[in-house]
Amino acid sequence: ADVFGCDVYNQYGAQEFNRMGWDCSFHTGMHMDADSVYIEFIKDGRPVEPGEEGELVVTGLHNTLMPLIRYRISDMGRFDPTPCPCGRGLPLFHLTGGRIDDYLILPSGRQVGPRMIVPRIERFKGFKQFRVVQRALDHIEVLLVKEPECPATLEQDIETEMRNLLGEESITTVSYTHLRAHETSLH
């Protein structure tokens, strides 16, 4: 918004359903495209309560060629029963954690998604790319592609930040690496 000098709006969609939600000028959440999709939020096979996080399950209302009914899209979110101040009557929802298969599962069973991890690592300077890899239930690595002027404390700083987020139950190892051909998908 600062760079372009205007308000920025977000849309949420998928190849299978086109646009499913969008935010308005109040940015209080995503307005569900209720005339084209019906979105449910489920956990352990049951609908969740309003405000509780669940997996998005989508039913398309316009695709007559290949109807998708209760399609598990693998995104996480929560329904927001609060009316938007913009006055539109469309239901609100929030995307909360990314794809369900992107979660780290800790020894306690707690799940930590990329929306919690990425901002905490990206606030540090001195690297070009990173990847978080869970090698075992209690072993997580943060692989970095360093910049030449990397701070000497970067490894320890990121490890401390990850321990604060994940807790002592999970061992965090920060390893420096050069980008190899098979590691081109670093964040």
mmCIF file with all atom_site columns, N, CA, C and O in Angstrom, residues 155-165:
data_model
loop_
_atom_site.group_PDB
_atom_site.id
_atom_site.type_symbol
_atom_site.label_atom_id
_atom_site.label_alt_id
_atom_site.label_comp_id
_atom_site.label_asym_id
_atom_site.label_entity_id
_atom_site.label_seq_id
_atom_site.pdbx_PDB_ins_code
_atom_site.Cartn_x
_atom_site.Cartn_y
_atom_site.Cartn_z
_atom_site.occupancy
_atom_site.B_iso_or_equiv
_atom_site.pdbx_formal_charge
_atom_site.auth_seq_id
_atom_site.auth_comp_id
_atom_site.auth_asym_id
_atom_site.auth_atom_id
_atom_site.pdbx_PDB_model_num
ATOM 1  N N  . GLU A 1 155 ? 22.418 -17.384 13.089 1.00 0.00 ? 155 GLU A N  1
ATOM 2  C CA . GLU A 1 155 ? 22.042 -18.758 13.390 1.00 0.00 ? 155 GLU A CA 1
ATOM 3  C C  . GLU A 1 155 ? 21.415 -18.860 14.790 1.00 0.00 ? 155 GLU A C  1
ATOM 4  O O  . GLU A 1 155 ? 20.341 -19.422 14.956 1.00 0.00 ? 155 GLU A O  1
ATOM 5  N N  . GLN A 1 156 ? 22.080 -18.287 15.780 1.00 0.00 ? 156 GLN A N  1
ATOM 6  C CA . GLN A 1 156 ? 21.579 -18.347 17.150 1.00 0.00 ? 156 GLN A CA 1
ATOM 7  C C  . GLN A 1 156 ? 20.279 -17.562 17.299 1.00 0.00 ? 156 GLN A C  1
ATOM 8  O O  . GLN A 1 156 ? 19.362 -18.004 17.997 1.00 0.00 ? 156 GLN A O  1
ATOM 9  N N  . ASP A 1 157 ? 20.177 -16.414 16.630 1.00 0.00 ? 157 ASP A N  1
ATOM 10 C CA . ASP A 1 157 ? 18.958 -15.606 16.723 1.00 0.00 ? 157 ASP A CA 1
ATOM 11 C C  . ASP A 1 157 ? 17.742 -16.356 16.168 1.00 0.00 ? 157 ASP A C  1
ATOM 12 O O  . ASP A 1 157 ? 16.666 -16.343 16.769 1.00 0.00 ? 157 ASP A O  1
ATOM 13 N N  . ILE A 1 158 ? 17.915 -16.993 15.025 1.00 0.00 ? 158 ILE A N  1
ATOM 14 C CA . ILE A 1 158 ? 16.804 -17.744 14.439 1.00 0.00 ? 158 ILE A CA 1
ATOM 15 C C  . ILE A 1 158 ? 16.471 -18.959 15.292 1.00 0.00 ? 158 ILE A C  1
ATOM 16 O O  . ILE A 1 158 ? 15.304 -19.279 15.513 1.00 0.00 ? 158 ILE A O  1
ATOM 17 N N  . GLU A 1 159 ? 17.491 -19.632 15.794 1.00 0.00 ? 159 GLU A N  1
ATOM 18 C CA . GLU A 1 159 ? 17.244 -20.794 16.652 1.00 0.00 ? 159 GLU A CA 1
ATOM 19 C C  . GLU A 1 159 ? 16.461 -20.385 17.900 1.00 0.00 ? 159 GLU A C  1
ATOM 20 O O  . GLU A 1 159 ? 15.508 -21.051 18.293 1.00 0.00 ? 159 GLU A O  1
ATOM 21 N N  . THR A 1 160 ? 16.834 -19.268 18.513 1.00 0.00 ? 160 THR A N  1
ATOM 22 C CA . THR A 1 160 ? 16.122 -18.769 19.692 1.00 0.00 ? 160 THR A CA 1
ATOM 23 C C  . THR A 1 160 ? 14.673 -18.435 19.348 1.00 0.00 ? 160 THR A C  1
ATOM 24 O O  . THR A 1 160 ? 13.743 -18.786 20.088 1.00 0.00 ? 160 THR A O  1
ATOM 25 N N  . GLU A 1 161 ? 14.474 -17.778 18.220 1.00 0.00 ? 161 GLU A N  1
ATOM 26 C CA . GLU A 1 161 ? 13.117 -17.417 17.792 1.00 0.00 ? 161 GLU A CA 1
ATOM 27 C C  . GLU A 1 161 ? 12.265 -18.657 17.560 1.00 0.00 ? 161 GLU A C  1
ATOM 28 O O  . GLU A 1 161 ? 11.103 -18.721 17.968 1.00 0.00 ? 161 GLU A O  1
ATOM 29 N N  . MET A 1 162 ? 12.838 -19.665 16.922 1.00 0.00 ? 162 MET A N  1
ATOM 30 C CA . MET A 1 162 ? 12.107 -20.901 16.663 1.00 0.00 ? 162 MET A CA 1
ATOM 31 C C  . MET A 1 162 ? 11.803 -21.652 17.967 1.00 0.00 ? 162 MET A C  1
ATOM 32 O O  . MET A 1 162 ? 10.736 -22.214 18.131 1.00 0.00 ? 162 MET A O  1
ATOM 33 N N  . ARG A 1 163 ? 12.754 -21.651 18.904 1.00 0.00 ? 163 ARG A N  1
ATOM 34 C CA . ARG A 1 163 ? 12.502 -22.299 20.196 1.00 0.00 ? 163 ARG A CA 1
ATOM 35 C C  . ARG A 1 163 ? 11.390 -21.578 20.958 1.00 0.00 ? 163 ARG A C  1
ATOM 36 O O  . ARG A 1 163 ? 10.574 -22.201 21.622 1.00 0.00 ? 163 ARG A O  1
ATOM 37 N N  . ASN A 1 164 ? 11.354 -20.242 20.860 1.00 0.00 ? 164 ASN A N  1
ATOM 38 C CA . ASN A 1 164 ? 10.285 -19.483 21.506 1.00 0.00 ? 164 ASN A CA 1
ATOM 39 C C  . ASN A 1 164 ? 8.928  -19.844 20.917 1.00 0.00 ? 164 ASN A C  1
ATOM 40 O O  . ASN A 1 164 ? 7.931  -19.912 21.632 1.00 0.00 ? 164 ASN A O  1
ATOM 41 N N  . LEU A 1 165 ? 8.888  -20.081 19.619 1.00 0.00 ? 165 LEU A N  1
ATOM 42 C CA . LEU A 1 165 ? 7.642  -20.435 18.957 1.00 0.00 ? 165 LEU A CA 1
ATOM 43 C C  . LEU A 1 165 ? 7.263  -21.888 19.201 1.00 0.00 ? 165 LEU A C  1
ATOM 44 O O  . LEU A 1 165 ? 6.122  -22.199 19.541 1.00 0.00 ? 165 LEU A O  1
#
